Amino acid sequence: NGAVILRYEIAYSANGGAYVPLDESVHPDDRSYVVSDLDNGTPYSFVIRAVNEGGESDEVEVSETPRRVPDAPEAFTVVTPKDSAVDLEWTAPSFDGGADVLGYGIGR
């Protein structure tokens, strides 16, 4: 209707649950917003709508899962058995969970 956008309203849903509105609206000049304190590996859906003097727009929805746990390392093997030691080798996981693998834990 040509009226000025007053704000954007965003809500989110975890695991297909009820939508929860953000505690704050988004300024009409902003075109991005960081939703923080989400649980990695949990699927979320987000909706946004614009609000002006005439009312609220239709909602637009997107879904995403914040970083997930990486797959296990692959091709784990003993390369060289030695006196009281072994050389171990592996390749990086095929799926890194959406972030750089920071290290590997090896137990004995």
Short mmCIF file of N, CA, C and O in Angstrom, two decimals:
data_model
loop_
_atom_site.label_atom_id
_atom_site.label_comp_id
_atom_site.label_asym_id
_atom_site.label_seq_id
_atom_site.Cartn_x
_atom_site.Cartn_y
_atom_site.Cartn_z
N ASN A 1 0.81 -1.20 0.00
CA ASN A 1 0.00 0.00 0.00
C ASN A 1 0.85 1.26 0.00
O ASN A 1 0.32 2.34 0.10
N GLY A 2 2.18 1.13 -0.07
CA GLY A 2 3.06 2.27 -0.15
C GLY A 2 3.41 2.90 1.18
O GLY A 2 4.14 3.87 1.21
N ALA A 3 2.89 2.40 2.28
CA ALA A 3 3.22 2.96 3.59
C ALA A 3 4.61 2.53 4.01
O ALA A 3 5.13 1.49 3.59
N VAL A 4 5.22 3.31 4.86
CA VAL A 4 6.57 3.06 5.34
C VAL A 4 6.57 1.84 6.28
O VAL A 4 5.68 1.69 7.12
N ILE A 5 7.57 0.98 6.10
CA ILE A 5 7.74 -0.16 7.01
C ILE A 5 8.11 0.37 8.38
O ILE A 5 9.05 1.17 8.52
N LEU A 6 7.40 -0.06 9.40
CA LEU A 6 7.67 0.38 10.77
C LEU A 6 8.66 -0.54 11.48
O LEU A 6 9.45 -0.08 12.31
N ARG A 7 8.58 -1.83 11.17
CA ARG A 7 9.46 -2.81 11.83
C ARG A 7 9.29 -4.16 11.15
O ARG A 7 8.35 -4.38 10.37
N TYR A 8 10.21 -5.06 11.46
CA TYR A 8 10.11 -6.46 11.06
C TYR A 8 9.94 -7.28 12.33
O TYR A 8 10.56 -6.97 13.36
N GLU A 9 9.13 -8.30 12.25
CA GLU A 9 8.93 -9.20 13.39
C GLU A 9 9.39 -10.60 12.99
O GLU A 9 9.02 -11.10 11.92
N ILE A 10 10.20 -11.19 13.85
CA ILE A 10 10.77 -12.52 13.60
C ILE A 10 10.35 -13.45 14.73
O ILE A 10 10.33 -13.06 15.90
N ALA A 11 10.02 -14.67 14.36
CA ALA A 11 9.73 -15.71 15.34
C ALA A 11 10.45 -16.98 14.90
O ALA A 11 10.82 -17.12 13.74
N TYR A 12 10.67 -17.88 15.85
CA TYR A 12 11.36 -19.13 15.51
C TYR A 12 10.73 -20.31 16.23
O TYR A 12 10.05 -20.16 17.25
N SER A 13 10.99 -21.48 15.68
CA SER A 13 10.46 -22.73 16.20
C SER A 13 11.58 -23.76 16.22
O SER A 13 12.33 -23.87 15.26
N ALA A 14 11.70 -24.50 17.32
CA ALA A 14 12.70 -25.56 17.43
C ALA A 14 12.01 -26.91 17.29
O ALA A 14 10.97 -27.15 17.91
N ASN A 15 12.58 -27.79 16.47
CA ASN A 15 12.06 -29.15 16.30
C ASN A 15 10.58 -29.20 15.95
O ASN A 15 9.86 -30.09 16.39
N GLY A 16 10.10 -28.24 15.18
CA GLY A 16 8.70 -28.26 14.75
C GLY A 16 7.72 -27.83 15.82
O GLY A 16 6.51 -27.99 15.65
N GLY A 17 8.21 -27.26 16.92
CA GLY A 17 7.33 -26.81 18.00
C GLY A 17 6.65 -25.50 17.67
O GLY A 17 6.71 -25.00 16.54
N ALA A 18 6.03 -24.92 18.68
CA ALA A 18 5.34 -23.65 18.52
C ALA A 18 6.34 -22.53 18.23
O ALA A 18 7.47 -22.55 18.72
N TYR A 19 5.91 -21.57 17.44
CA TYR A 19 6.75 -20.41 17.13
C TYR A 19 6.82 -19.49 18.35
O TYR A 19 5.82 -19.24 19.01
N VAL A 20 8.02 -18.99 18.60
CA VAL A 20 8.27 -18.07 19.71
C VAL A 20 8.75 -16.76 19.10
O VAL A 20 9.77 -16.73 18.40
N PRO A 21 8.05 -15.65 19.36
CA PRO A 21 8.52 -14.37 18.81
C PRO A 21 9.79 -13.91 19.53
O PRO A 21 9.97 -14.18 20.72
N LEU A 22 10.65 -13.22 18.79
CA LEU A 22 11.81 -12.61 19.43
C LEU A 22 11.32 -11.54 20.40
O LEU A 22 10.25 -10.98 20.22
N ASP A 23 12.11 -11.27 21.42
CA ASP A 23 11.73 -10.28 22.42
C ASP A 23 11.73 -8.86 21.87
O ASP A 23 11.20 -7.95 22.50
N GLU A 24 12.32 -8.67 20.71
CA GLU A 24 12.41 -7.33 20.14
C GLU A 24 12.05 -7.38 18.66
O GLU A 24 12.20 -8.40 18.01
N SER A 25 11.57 -6.27 18.17
CA SER A 25 11.34 -6.17 16.73
C SER A 25 12.62 -5.65 16.09
O SER A 25 13.53 -5.16 16.76
N VAL A 26 12.71 -5.80 14.77
CA VAL A 26 13.90 -5.41 14.03
C VAL A 26 13.63 -4.07 13.34
O VAL A 26 12.58 -3.87 12.72
N HIS A 27 14.59 -3.16 13.45
CA HIS A 27 14.47 -1.82 12.88
C HIS A 27 14.21 -1.92 11.38
O HIS A 27 14.78 -2.78 10.70
N PRO A 28 13.39 -1.05 10.83
CA PRO A 28 13.04 -1.15 9.41
C PRO A 28 14.21 -0.96 8.45
O PRO A 28 14.14 -1.40 7.31
N ASP A 29 15.30 -0.33 8.89
CA ASP A 29 16.47 -0.16 8.02
C ASP A 29 17.39 -1.38 8.04
O ASP A 29 18.29 -1.48 7.20
N ASP A 30 17.21 -2.28 9.00
CA ASP A 30 18.07 -3.46 9.10
C ASP A 30 17.63 -4.53 8.12
O ASP A 30 16.44 -4.70 7.88
N ARG A 31 18.60 -5.24 7.56
CA ARG A 31 18.30 -6.32 6.62
C ARG A 31 18.93 -7.64 7.08
O ARG A 31 19.02 -8.59 6.32
N SER A 32 19.38 -7.68 8.34
CA SER A 32 19.90 -8.92 8.90
C SER A 32 19.72 -8.89 10.41
O SER A 32 19.56 -7.82 11.01
N TYR A 33 19.73 -10.08 11.00
CA TYR A 33 19.56 -10.21 12.45
C TYR A 33 20.19 -11.52 12.87
O TYR A 33 20.01 -12.54 12.20
N VAL A 34 20.92 -11.52 13.96
CA VAL A 34 21.53 -12.75 14.48
C VAL A 34 20.66 -13.29 15.60
O VAL A 34 20.43 -12.60 16.61
N VAL A 35 20.16 -14.50 15.43
CA VAL A 35 19.43 -15.19 16.49
C VAL A 35 20.45 -16.06 17.19
O VAL A 35 21.00 -16.98 16.59
N SER A 36 20.72 -15.77 18.46
CA SER A 36 21.78 -16.49 19.18
C SER A 36 21.19 -17.43 20.23
O SER A 36 19.97 -17.50 20.41
N ASP A 37 22.08 -18.13 20.90
CA ASP A 37 21.73 -19.08 21.97
C ASP A 37 20.86 -20.24 21.46
O ASP A 37 20.01 -20.75 22.19
N LEU A 38 21.10 -20.64 20.21
CA LEU A 38 20.42 -21.81 19.66
C LEU A 38 21.24 -23.05 19.98
O LEU A 38 22.45 -22.97 20.21
N ASP A 39 20.61 -24.20 19.98
CA ASP A 39 21.30 -25.46 20.25
C ASP A 39 21.81 -26.06 18.95
O ASP A 39 21.02 -26.31 18.02
N ASN A 40 23.11 -26.29 18.88
CA ASN A 40 23.69 -26.93 17.70
C ASN A 40 23.04 -28.29 17.48
O ASN A 40 22.76 -29.02 18.42
N GLY A 41 22.80 -28.60 16.22
CA GLY A 41 22.21 -29.88 15.86
C GLY A 41 20.70 -29.93 15.94
O GLY A 41 20.08 -30.91 15.56
N THR A 42 20.06 -28.87 16.43
CA THR A 42 18.60 -28.81 16.53
C THR A 42 18.06 -28.08 15.32
O THR A 42 18.50 -26.97 15.03
N PRO A 43 17.10 -28.66 14.60
CA PRO A 43 16.52 -27.96 13.45
C PRO A 43 15.59 -26.82 13.91
O PRO A 43 14.79 -27.00 14.83
N TYR A 44 15.74 -25.67 13.27
CA TYR A 44 14.92 -24.49 13.57
C TYR A 44 14.24 -24.00 12.31
O TYR A 44 14.80 -24.09 11.22
N SER A 45 13.05 -23.44 12.48
CA SER A 45 12.37 -22.70 11.42
C SER A 45 12.21 -21.27 11.89
O SER A 45 12.01 -21.02 13.09
N PHE A 46 12.30 -20.33 10.95
CA PHE A 46 12.19 -18.92 11.26
C PHE A 46 11.17 -18.30 10.33
O PHE A 46 11.11 -18.66 9.16
N VAL A 47 10.38 -17.37 10.85
CA VAL A 47 9.45 -16.61 10.02
C VAL A 47 9.69 -15.12 10.25
O VAL A 47 10.10 -14.71 11.34
N ILE A 48 9.48 -14.34 9.21
CA ILE A 48 9.60 -12.89 9.31
C ILE A 48 8.41 -12.27 8.59
O ILE A 48 7.90 -12.82 7.62
N ARG A 49 7.99 -11.12 9.10
CA ARG A 49 6.95 -10.34 8.42
C ARG A 49 7.26 -8.87 8.62
O ARG A 49 7.90 -8.47 9.60
N ALA A 50 6.83 -8.07 7.68
CA ALA A 50 6.97 -6.62 7.76
C ALA A 50 5.68 -6.03 8.32
O ALA A 50 4.59 -6.56 8.09
N VAL A 51 5.84 -4.94 9.06
CA VAL A 51 4.68 -4.28 9.67
C VAL A 51 4.72 -2.80 9.28
O VAL A 51 5.75 -2.14 9.41
N ASN A 52 3.57 -2.30 8.78
CA ASN A 52 3.43 -0.87 8.53
C ASN A 52 2.09 -0.41 9.09
O ASN A 52 1.41 -1.18 9.77
N GLU A 53 1.71 0.82 8.81
CA GLU A 53 0.45 1.36 9.36
C GLU A 53 -0.76 0.56 8.92
O GLU A 53 -1.78 0.53 9.60
N GLY A 54 -0.66 -0.11 7.77
CA GLY A 54 -1.77 -0.89 7.26
C GLY A 54 -1.90 -2.27 7.87
O GLY A 54 -2.90 -2.95 7.67
N GLY A 55 -0.88 -2.71 8.59
CA GLY A 55 -0.95 -4.02 9.22
C GLY A 55 0.32 -4.84 8.98
O GLY A 55 1.40 -4.31 8.76
N GLU A 56 0.13 -6.15 8.99
CA GLU A 56 1.25 -7.10 8.89
C GLU A 56 1.24 -7.80 7.54
O GLU A 56 0.18 -8.16 7.03
N SER A 57 2.42 -8.00 6.98
CA SER A 57 2.54 -8.73 5.72
C SER A 57 2.35 -10.22 5.97
O SER A 57 2.28 -10.68 7.12
N ASP A 58 2.30 -10.99 4.89
CA ASP A 58 2.37 -12.44 5.01
C ASP A 58 3.74 -12.80 5.56
O ASP A 58 4.71 -12.05 5.40
N GLU A 59 3.83 -13.95 6.20
CA GLU A 59 5.12 -14.43 6.73
C GLU A 59 5.89 -15.16 5.64
O GLU A 59 5.30 -15.78 4.75
N VAL A 60 7.20 -15.09 5.73
CA VAL A 60 8.10 -15.85 4.89
C VAL A 60 8.88 -16.76 5.82
O VAL A 60 9.34 -16.31 6.88
N GLU A 61 9.05 -18.02 5.43
CA GLU A 61 9.70 -19.00 6.33
C GLU A 61 10.98 -19.55 5.72
O GLU A 61 11.06 -19.78 4.51
N VAL A 62 11.98 -19.75 6.57
CA VAL A 62 13.21 -20.47 6.22
C VAL A 62 13.52 -21.42 7.36
O VAL A 62 13.09 -21.22 8.49
N SER A 63 14.28 -22.47 7.04
CA SER A 63 14.67 -23.45 8.06
C SER A 63 16.16 -23.71 7.95
O SER A 63 16.73 -23.70 6.86
N GLU A 64 16.76 -23.97 9.10
CA GLU A 64 18.20 -24.29 9.13
C GLU A 64 18.52 -24.97 10.46
O GLU A 64 17.83 -24.77 11.45
N THR A 65 19.57 -25.76 10.43
CA THR A 65 20.08 -26.40 11.64
C THR A 65 21.46 -25.83 11.92
O THR A 65 22.35 -25.95 11.08
N PRO A 66 21.63 -25.17 13.08
CA PRO A 66 22.98 -24.69 13.41
C PRO A 66 23.95 -25.86 13.42
O PRO A 66 23.56 -27.02 13.49
N ARG A 67 25.21 -25.55 13.37
CA ARG A 67 26.26 -26.57 13.29
C ARG A 67 25.89 -27.86 14.00
O ARG A 67 25.31 -27.86 15.07
N ARG A 68 26.28 -28.94 13.37
CA ARG A 68 26.01 -30.26 13.92
C ARG A 68 27.33 -30.92 14.28
O ARG A 68 28.41 -30.46 13.93
N VAL A 69 27.24 -32.00 14.98
CA VAL A 69 28.42 -32.78 15.34
C VAL A 69 29.02 -33.37 14.07
O VAL A 69 28.29 -33.86 13.21
N PRO A 70 30.34 -33.33 13.93
CA PRO A 70 30.93 -33.92 12.72
C PRO A 70 30.80 -35.44 12.71
O PRO A 70 30.62 -36.07 13.76
N ASP A 71 30.90 -36.01 11.52
CA ASP A 71 30.98 -37.47 11.40
C ASP A 71 32.30 -37.93 12.02
O ASP A 71 33.23 -37.13 12.23
N ALA A 72 32.41 -39.22 12.25
CA ALA A 72 33.65 -39.78 12.80
C ALA A 72 34.76 -39.71 11.76
O ALA A 72 34.51 -39.74 10.55
N PRO A 73 36.02 -39.60 12.23
CA PRO A 73 37.14 -39.67 11.28
C PRO A 73 37.07 -40.98 10.50
O PRO A 73 36.50 -41.97 10.96
N GLU A 74 37.66 -40.97 9.32
CA GLU A 74 37.59 -42.14 8.45
C GLU A 74 38.97 -42.76 8.27
O GLU A 74 39.99 -42.13 8.54
N ALA A 75 38.98 -44.00 7.79
CA ALA A 75 40.21 -44.74 7.47
C ALA A 75 41.20 -44.75 8.63
O ALA A 75 42.40 -44.61 8.45
N PHE A 76 40.68 -44.96 9.83
CA PHE A 76 41.54 -45.01 11.02
C PHE A 76 42.29 -46.34 11.04
O PHE A 76 41.70 -47.40 10.96
N THR A 77 43.60 -46.26 11.11
CA THR A 77 44.41 -47.47 11.00
C THR A 77 45.74 -47.30 11.73
O THR A 77 46.18 -46.18 11.99
N VAL A 78 46.35 -48.43 12.05
CA VAL A 78 47.72 -48.44 12.56
C VAL A 78 48.64 -48.50 11.35
O VAL A 78 48.55 -49.41 10.53
N VAL A 79 49.50 -47.50 11.21
CA VAL A 79 50.39 -47.43 10.06
C VAL A 79 51.65 -48.25 10.32
O VAL A 79 52.06 -49.06 9.51
N THR A 80 52.25 -48.02 11.48
CA THR A 80 53.53 -48.68 11.79
C THR A 80 53.55 -49.11 13.25
O THR A 80 53.56 -48.26 14.15
N PRO A 81 53.56 -50.43 13.51
CA PRO A 81 53.77 -50.86 14.89
C PRO A 81 55.26 -50.74 15.22
O PRO A 81 56.11 -51.01 14.39
N LYS A 82 55.54 -50.26 16.43
CA LYS A 82 56.92 -50.05 16.86
C LYS A 82 57.11 -50.71 18.23
O LYS A 82 56.17 -51.22 18.81
N ASP A 83 58.30 -50.63 18.74
CA ASP A 83 58.59 -51.12 20.08
C ASP A 83 57.91 -50.21 21.09
O ASP A 83 58.26 -49.03 21.21
N SER A 84 56.89 -50.68 21.75
CA SER A 84 56.12 -49.96 22.78
C SER A 84 55.35 -48.77 22.22
O SER A 84 55.00 -47.84 22.96
N ALA A 85 55.10 -48.72 20.91
CA ALA A 85 54.38 -47.59 20.31
C ALA A 85 53.79 -48.01 18.96
O ALA A 85 54.17 -49.04 18.40
N VAL A 86 52.85 -47.23 18.49
CA VAL A 86 52.31 -47.41 17.14
C VAL A 86 52.09 -46.04 16.52
O VAL A 86 51.86 -45.06 17.22
N ASP A 87 52.18 -45.95 15.20
CA ASP A 87 51.81 -44.75 14.47
C ASP A 87 50.38 -44.94 13.98
O ASP A 87 50.06 -45.94 13.34
N LEU A 88 49.52 -43.98 14.29
CA LEU A 88 48.12 -44.02 13.87
C LEU A 88 47.90 -43.01 12.76
O LEU A 88 48.56 -41.96 12.71
N GLU A 89 46.94 -43.32 11.90
CA GLU A 89 46.63 -42.41 10.80
C GLU A 89 45.13 -42.47 10.52
O GLU A 89 44.50 -43.51 10.70
N TRP A 90 44.56 -41.35 10.07
CA TRP A 90 43.14 -41.28 9.71
C TRP A 90 42.96 -40.13 8.74
O TRP A 90 43.84 -39.31 8.54
N THR A 91 41.77 -40.09 8.15
CA THR A 91 41.42 -38.95 7.30
C THR A 91 40.29 -38.18 7.97
O THR A 91 39.57 -38.71 8.83
N ALA A 92 40.16 -36.93 7.58
CA ALA A 92 39.13 -36.07 8.15
C ALA A 92 37.74 -36.64 7.85
O ALA A 92 37.55 -37.34 6.84
N PRO A 93 36.77 -36.36 8.70
CA PRO A 93 35.41 -36.83 8.43
C PRO A 93 34.87 -36.22 7.13
O PRO A 93 35.24 -35.10 6.77
N SER A 94 34.00 -36.97 6.47
CA SER A 94 33.43 -36.45 5.22
C SER A 94 32.49 -35.28 5.48
O SER A 94 32.32 -34.42 4.63
N PHE A 95 31.88 -35.22 6.66
CA PHE A 95 31.01 -34.10 7.03
C PHE A 95 31.58 -33.48 8.29
O PHE A 95 31.74 -34.14 9.31
N ASP A 96 31.89 -32.19 8.23
CA ASP A 96 32.54 -31.52 9.36
C ASP A 96 31.57 -30.84 10.33
O ASP A 96 31.99 -30.14 11.25
N GLY A 97 30.28 -31.03 10.14
CA GLY A 97 29.30 -30.44 11.04
C GLY A 97 29.03 -28.97 10.78
O GLY A 97 28.37 -28.32 11.54
N GLY A 98 29.61 -28.43 9.71
CA GLY A 98 29.39 -27.04 9.39
C GLY A 98 30.45 -26.11 9.97
O GLY A 98 30.30 -24.90 9.93
N ALA A 99 31.52 -26.68 10.52
CA ALA A 99 32.60 -25.87 11.10
C ALA A 99 33.91 -26.62 10.95
O ALA A 99 33.92 -27.84 10.75
N ASP A 100 35.01 -25.90 11.05
CA ASP A 100 36.31 -26.55 11.01
C ASP A 100 36.45 -27.54 12.16
O ASP A 100 36.01 -27.25 13.28
N VAL A 101 37.02 -28.70 11.88
CA VAL A 101 37.33 -29.66 12.96
C VAL A 101 38.52 -29.08 13.71
O VAL A 101 39.57 -28.80 13.14
N LEU A 102 38.38 -28.88 15.01
CA LEU A 102 39.39 -28.22 15.81
C LEU A 102 40.44 -29.18 16.35
O LEU A 102 41.53 -28.76 16.74
N GLY A 103 40.14 -30.46 16.37
CA GLY A 103 41.11 -31.43 16.87
C GLY A 103 40.49 -32.81 16.94
O GLY A 103 39.30 -32.99 16.66
N TYR A 104 41.29 -33.76 17.34
CA TYR A 104 40.85 -35.15 17.45
C TYR A 104 41.23 -35.65 18.84
O TYR A 104 42.32 -35.38 19.33
N GLY A 105 40.33 -36.40 19.46
CA GLY A 105 40.62 -37.00 20.75
C GLY A 105 40.93 -38.47 20.55
O GLY A 105 40.19 -39.19 19.88
N ILE A 106 42.04 -38.91 21.09
CA ILE A 106 42.45 -40.31 20.97
C ILE A 106 42.59 -40.88 22.37
O ILE A 106 43.33 -40.35 23.19
N GLY A 107 41.86 -41.94 22.62
CA GLY A 107 41.94 -42.59 23.92
C GLY A 107 42.73 -43.88 23.81
O GLY A 107 42.98 -44.39 22.73
N ARG A 108 43.20 -44.37 24.95
CA ARG A 108 43.88 -45.66 24.92
C ARG A 108 43.45 -46.51 26.05
O ARG A 108 42.88 -46.08 27.00
#
